[in-house]
Coordinates of C-alpha atoms and ligand atoms in Angstrom, one line a residue:
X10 CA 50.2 71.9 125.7
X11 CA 48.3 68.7 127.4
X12 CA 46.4 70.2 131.0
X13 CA 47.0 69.8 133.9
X14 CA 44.4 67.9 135.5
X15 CA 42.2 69.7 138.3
X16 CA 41.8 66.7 141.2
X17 CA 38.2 68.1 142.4
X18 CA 38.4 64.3 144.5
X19 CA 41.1 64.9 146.1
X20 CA 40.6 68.4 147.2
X21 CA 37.4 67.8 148.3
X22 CA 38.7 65.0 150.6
X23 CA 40.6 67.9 151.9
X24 CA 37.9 69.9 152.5
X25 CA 36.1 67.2 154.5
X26 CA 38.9 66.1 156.5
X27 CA 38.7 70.3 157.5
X28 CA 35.0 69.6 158.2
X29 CA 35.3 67.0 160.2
X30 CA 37.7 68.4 162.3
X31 CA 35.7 72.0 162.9
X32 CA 32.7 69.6 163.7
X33 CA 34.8 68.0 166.2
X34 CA 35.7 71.0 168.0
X35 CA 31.8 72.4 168.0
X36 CA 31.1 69.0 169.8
X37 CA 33.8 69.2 172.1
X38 CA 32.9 72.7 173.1
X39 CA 29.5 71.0 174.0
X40 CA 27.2 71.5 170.9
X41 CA 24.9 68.8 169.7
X42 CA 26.2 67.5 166.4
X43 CA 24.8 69.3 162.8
X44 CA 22.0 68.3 161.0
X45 CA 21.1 68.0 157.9
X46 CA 17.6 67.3 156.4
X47 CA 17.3 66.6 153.1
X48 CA 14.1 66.1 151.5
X49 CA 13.5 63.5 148.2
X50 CA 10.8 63.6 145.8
X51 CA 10.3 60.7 143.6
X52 CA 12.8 58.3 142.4
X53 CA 14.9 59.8 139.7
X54 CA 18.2 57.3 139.6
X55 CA 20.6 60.1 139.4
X56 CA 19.0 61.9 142.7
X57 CA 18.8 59.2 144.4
X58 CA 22.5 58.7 143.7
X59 CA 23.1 62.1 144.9
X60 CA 21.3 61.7 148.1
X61 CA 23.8 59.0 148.4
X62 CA 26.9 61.1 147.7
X63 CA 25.4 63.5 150.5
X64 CA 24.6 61.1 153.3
X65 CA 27.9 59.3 152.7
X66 CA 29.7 62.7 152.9
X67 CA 27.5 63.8 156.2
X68 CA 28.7 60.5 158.0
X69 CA 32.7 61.0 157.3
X70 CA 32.4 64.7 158.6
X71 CA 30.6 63.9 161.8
X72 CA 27.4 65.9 160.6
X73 CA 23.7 63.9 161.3
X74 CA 21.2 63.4 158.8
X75 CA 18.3 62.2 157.4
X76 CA 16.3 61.8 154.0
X77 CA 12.5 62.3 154.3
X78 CA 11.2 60.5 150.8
X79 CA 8.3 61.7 149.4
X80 CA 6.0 60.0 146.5
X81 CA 6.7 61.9 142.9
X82 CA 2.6 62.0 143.4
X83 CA 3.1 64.4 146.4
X84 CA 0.8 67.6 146.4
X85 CA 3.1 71.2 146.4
X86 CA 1.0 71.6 149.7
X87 CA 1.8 68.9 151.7
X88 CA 5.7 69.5 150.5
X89 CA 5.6 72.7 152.0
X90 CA 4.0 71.6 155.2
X91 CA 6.9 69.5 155.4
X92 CA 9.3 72.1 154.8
X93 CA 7.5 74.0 157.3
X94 CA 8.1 71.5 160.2
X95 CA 11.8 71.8 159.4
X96 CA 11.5 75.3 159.3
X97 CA 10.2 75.1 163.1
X98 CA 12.4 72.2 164.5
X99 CA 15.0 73.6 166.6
X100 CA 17.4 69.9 165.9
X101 CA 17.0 70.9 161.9
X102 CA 20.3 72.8 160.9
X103 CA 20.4 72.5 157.0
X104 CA 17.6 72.0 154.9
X105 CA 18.0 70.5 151.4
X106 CA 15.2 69.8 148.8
X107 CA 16.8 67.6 146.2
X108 CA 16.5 68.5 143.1
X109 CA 15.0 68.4 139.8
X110 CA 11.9 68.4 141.4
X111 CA 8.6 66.5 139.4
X112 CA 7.4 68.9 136.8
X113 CA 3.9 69.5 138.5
X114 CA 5.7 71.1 141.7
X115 CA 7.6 74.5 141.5
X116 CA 11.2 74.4 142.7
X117 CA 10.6 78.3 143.1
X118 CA 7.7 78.0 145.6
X119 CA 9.5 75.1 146.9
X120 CA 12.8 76.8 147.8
X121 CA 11.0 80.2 149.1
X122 CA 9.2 77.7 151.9
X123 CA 12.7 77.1 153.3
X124 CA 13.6 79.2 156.2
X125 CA 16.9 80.9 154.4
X126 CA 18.7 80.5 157.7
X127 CA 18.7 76.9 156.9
X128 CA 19.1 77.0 153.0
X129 CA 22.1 75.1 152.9
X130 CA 22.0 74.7 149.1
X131 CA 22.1 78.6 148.9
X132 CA 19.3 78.3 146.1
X133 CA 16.5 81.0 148.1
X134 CA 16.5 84.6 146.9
X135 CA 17.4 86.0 150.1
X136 CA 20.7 83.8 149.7
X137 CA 21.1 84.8 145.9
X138 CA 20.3 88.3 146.5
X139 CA 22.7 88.6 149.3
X140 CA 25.4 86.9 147.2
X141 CA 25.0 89.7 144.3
X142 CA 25.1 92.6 146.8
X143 CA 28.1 91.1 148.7
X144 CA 26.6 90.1 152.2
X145 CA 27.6 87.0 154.0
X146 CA 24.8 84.5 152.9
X147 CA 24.9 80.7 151.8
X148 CA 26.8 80.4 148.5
X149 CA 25.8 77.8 146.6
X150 CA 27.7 75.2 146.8
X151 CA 29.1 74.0 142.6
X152 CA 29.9 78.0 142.6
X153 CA 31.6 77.7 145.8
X154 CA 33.3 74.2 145.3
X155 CA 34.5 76.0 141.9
X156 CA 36.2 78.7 143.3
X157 CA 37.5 76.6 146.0
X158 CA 39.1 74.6 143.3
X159 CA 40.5 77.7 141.4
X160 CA 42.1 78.9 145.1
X161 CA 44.0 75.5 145.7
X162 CA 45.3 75.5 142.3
X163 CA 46.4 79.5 142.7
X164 CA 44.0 79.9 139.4
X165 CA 43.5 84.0 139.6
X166 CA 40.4 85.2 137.9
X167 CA 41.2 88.8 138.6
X168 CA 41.3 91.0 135.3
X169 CA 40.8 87.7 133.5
X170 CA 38.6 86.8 130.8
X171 CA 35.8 84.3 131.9
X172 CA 33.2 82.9 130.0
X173 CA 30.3 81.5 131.6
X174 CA 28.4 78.9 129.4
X175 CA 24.6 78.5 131.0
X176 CA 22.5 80.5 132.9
X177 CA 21.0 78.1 135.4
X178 CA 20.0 79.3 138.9
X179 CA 22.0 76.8 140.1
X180 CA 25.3 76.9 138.6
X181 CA 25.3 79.5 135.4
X182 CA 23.8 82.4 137.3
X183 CA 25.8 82.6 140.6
X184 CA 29.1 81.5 139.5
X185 CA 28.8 84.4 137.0
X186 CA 27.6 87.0 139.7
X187 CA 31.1 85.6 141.8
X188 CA 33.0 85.8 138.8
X189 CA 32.2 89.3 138.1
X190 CA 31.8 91.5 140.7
X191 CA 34.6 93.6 141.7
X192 CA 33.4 93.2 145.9
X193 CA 33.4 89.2 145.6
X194 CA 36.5 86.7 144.6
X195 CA 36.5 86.7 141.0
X196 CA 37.0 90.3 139.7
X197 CA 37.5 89.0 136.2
X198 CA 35.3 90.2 133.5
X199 CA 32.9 88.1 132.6
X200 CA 30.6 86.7 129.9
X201 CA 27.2 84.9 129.9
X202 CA 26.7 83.0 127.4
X203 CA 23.0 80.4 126.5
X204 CA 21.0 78.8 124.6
X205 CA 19.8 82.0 122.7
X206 CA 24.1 83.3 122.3
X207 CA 24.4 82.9 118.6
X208 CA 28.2 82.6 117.9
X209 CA 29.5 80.3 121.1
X210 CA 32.5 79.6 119.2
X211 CA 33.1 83.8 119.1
X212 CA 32.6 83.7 122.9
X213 CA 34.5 80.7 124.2
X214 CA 37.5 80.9 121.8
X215 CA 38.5 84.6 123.5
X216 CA 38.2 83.1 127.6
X217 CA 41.1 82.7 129.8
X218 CA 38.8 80.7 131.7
X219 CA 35.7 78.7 130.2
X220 CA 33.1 77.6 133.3
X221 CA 30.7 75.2 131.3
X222 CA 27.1 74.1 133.0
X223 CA 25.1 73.6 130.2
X224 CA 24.3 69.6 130.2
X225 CA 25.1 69.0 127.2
X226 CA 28.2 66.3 126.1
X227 CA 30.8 67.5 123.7
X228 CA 29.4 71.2 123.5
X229 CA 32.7 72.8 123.9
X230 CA 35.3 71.0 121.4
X231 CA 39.3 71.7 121.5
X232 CA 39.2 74.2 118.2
X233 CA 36.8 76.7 120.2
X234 CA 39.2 77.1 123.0
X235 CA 42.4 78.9 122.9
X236 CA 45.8 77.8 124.2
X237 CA 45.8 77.6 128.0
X238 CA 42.9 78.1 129.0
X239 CA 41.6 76.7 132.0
X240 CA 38.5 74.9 131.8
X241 CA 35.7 74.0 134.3
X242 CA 34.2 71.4 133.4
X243 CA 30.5 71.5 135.5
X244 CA 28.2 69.3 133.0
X245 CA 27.4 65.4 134.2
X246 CA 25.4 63.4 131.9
X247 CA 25.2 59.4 131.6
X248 CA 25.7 57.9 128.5
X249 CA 25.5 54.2 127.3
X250 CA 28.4 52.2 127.5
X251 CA 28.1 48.3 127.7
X252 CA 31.7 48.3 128.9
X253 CA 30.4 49.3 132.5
X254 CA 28.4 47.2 134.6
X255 CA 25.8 50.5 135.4
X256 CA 25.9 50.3 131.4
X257 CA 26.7 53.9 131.4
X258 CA 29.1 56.3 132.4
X259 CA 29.4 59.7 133.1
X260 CA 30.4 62.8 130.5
X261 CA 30.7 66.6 130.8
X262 CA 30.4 68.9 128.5
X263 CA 33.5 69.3 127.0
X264 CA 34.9 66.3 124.3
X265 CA 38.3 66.2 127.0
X266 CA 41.1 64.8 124.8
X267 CA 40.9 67.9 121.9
X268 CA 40.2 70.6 125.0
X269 CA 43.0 68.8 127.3
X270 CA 45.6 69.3 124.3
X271 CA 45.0 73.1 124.4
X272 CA 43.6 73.9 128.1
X273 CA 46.3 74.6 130.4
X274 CA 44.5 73.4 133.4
X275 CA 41.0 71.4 133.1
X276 CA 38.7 69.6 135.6
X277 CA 37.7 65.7 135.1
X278 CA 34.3 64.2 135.0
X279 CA 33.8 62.4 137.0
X280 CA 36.1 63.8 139.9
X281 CA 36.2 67.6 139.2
X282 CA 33.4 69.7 140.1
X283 CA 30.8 67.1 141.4
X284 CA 32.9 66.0 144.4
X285 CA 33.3 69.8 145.6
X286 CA 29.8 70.5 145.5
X287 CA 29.4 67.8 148.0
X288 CA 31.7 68.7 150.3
X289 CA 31.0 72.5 149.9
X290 CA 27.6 71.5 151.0
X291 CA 29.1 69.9 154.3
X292 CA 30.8 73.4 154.9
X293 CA 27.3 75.3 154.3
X294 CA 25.8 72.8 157.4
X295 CA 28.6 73.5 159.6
X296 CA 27.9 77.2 159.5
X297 CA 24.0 77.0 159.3
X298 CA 24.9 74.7 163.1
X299 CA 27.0 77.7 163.7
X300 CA 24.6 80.5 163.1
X301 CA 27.6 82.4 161.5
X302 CA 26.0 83.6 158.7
X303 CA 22.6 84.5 160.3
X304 CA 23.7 85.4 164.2
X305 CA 20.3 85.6 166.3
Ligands
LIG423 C1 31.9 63.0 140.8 C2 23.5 67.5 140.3 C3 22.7 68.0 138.1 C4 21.4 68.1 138.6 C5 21.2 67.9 139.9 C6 30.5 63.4 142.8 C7 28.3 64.3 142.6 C8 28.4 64.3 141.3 C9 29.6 63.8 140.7 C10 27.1 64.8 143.3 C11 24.6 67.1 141.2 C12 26.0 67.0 140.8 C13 24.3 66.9 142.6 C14 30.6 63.4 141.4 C15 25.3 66.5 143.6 C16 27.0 66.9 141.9 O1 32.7 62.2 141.3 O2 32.2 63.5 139.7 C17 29.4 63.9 143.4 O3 26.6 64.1 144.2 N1 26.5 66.0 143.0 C18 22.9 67.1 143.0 O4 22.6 67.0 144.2 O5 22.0 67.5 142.1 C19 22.2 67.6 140.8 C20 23.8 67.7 138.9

């Protein structure tokens, strides 16, 4: 079998075309425009091109925004001050803090600061929590963006296999509480597996569906999987290659040509997961604009 590939660009092109629409229609019914504030610290390349991604994204759907950028030398204080204003200003829909943060700051103190109404990124416990017991909340959006891929593609997860591979708050954790729950979409049963799982191979080689966030390039290899699975492919690192003129490019964590011969469907990187999260995150602004998570 050779996979069929998962277009996570062109869906999520879809997905804001949708977006942009819906924004249309809260204008025309006489609602300011969405806004988004995102918040930078430092200048890591790779958030910086994110921040990118987002604002380009923000200006195709119709959706205002604007990056505050903070020095990496920043105090965790005067971060949360700043997260504060936001909290309080009335024009701020979404809030976003981009992250990794600089090691001295705490992204857990940083995300608590953030009103939860406006928590966008669906990272603050209130969101988690409320995503594990089955309340409308934020999802986050790589989660979201994931299952959004697996429901265009008419993927099921119910009664299915999945294994999870990373435990991150971001990704690992919350696609794993969507995947397994019998009250949210996935219904499949589900494994966790991390840095301290001693056997991956044991693990990965028995999923129907493998969902991979770990960061690390050519962790899952094609003799691990079995035939057909489907893969999610969530990992993004750069490596060196002279051959591009950024002198790298960008790798998940699968080596694709030996999964691809045995995966039955598989997402790219670039163009599989990354794009989704981006425009999943467009979706989450709409409804924080909206108030139709949090009414009142
Ligand atoms: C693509 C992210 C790790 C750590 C912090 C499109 C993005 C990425 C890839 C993007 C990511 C990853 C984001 C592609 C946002 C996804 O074409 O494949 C878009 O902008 N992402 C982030 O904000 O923080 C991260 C990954």
């Amino acid at each position: 079998m050779s996979a069929k590939i998962i277009d996570g660009s062109k869906v999520a092109s879809e997905l804001r075309d949708e977006v942009r629409q819906d924004v249309k229609d809260w204008v025309d019914e006489g609602h300011r425009p969405p806004f988004l504030q995102a918040i930078l610290i430092g200048n890591n390349p790779a958030s910086n091109t994110y921040i990118g991604a987002k604002t380009k994204a923000c200006k195709e759907v119709g959706i205002e925004t604007d990056t505050l950028r903070l020095p990496d030398t920043v105090s965790a204080k005067e971060l949360k001050k700043t997260v504060r204003q936001c909290n309080q200003n009335d024009d701020v829909d979404g809030i976003l803090v981009q992250l990794p943060l600089p090691s001295h700051l705490s992204s857990h103190d940083v995300i608590e600061s953030i009103d939860y109404r406006k928590d966008v990124d669906g990272f603050h416990p209130m969101n988690v929590g409320r995503l594990a017991v089955g309340q409308p909340t934020f999802r986050s959006c790589t989660p979201a963006g994931i299952f959004e891929l697996l429901k265009y593609y008419s993927i099921p997860t119910k009664s299915k296999h999945a294994v999870v591979v990373g435990a991150s708050n971001i990704v690992g954790t919350p696609v794993s509480i969507m995947l397994s729950r019998e009250h949210s979409e996935g219904k499949a049963t589900t494994t966790i597996c991390h840095k301290y799982t001693k056997d991956l191979t044991q693990h990965t080689i028995a999923a129907d569906i493998i969902i991979v966030a770990a960061g690390q390039p050519n962790l899952i290899k094609g003799e691990m999987v079995k035939e057909g699975v489907v893969v999610i492919d969530v990992g993004i690192s750069r490596v060196a290659d002279e051959t591009r003129e950024k002198g790298y490019k960008l790798v998940g964590d699968c080596h694709f040509e030996s999964v691809r011969e045995k995966a039955s469907w598989i997402t790219p990187v670039p163009g599989g997961v990354g794009p989704m999260t981006v425009a999943m995150l467009m979706k989450n602004t709409l409804l924080a604009a909206k108030k139709s998570i949090y009414p009142g």
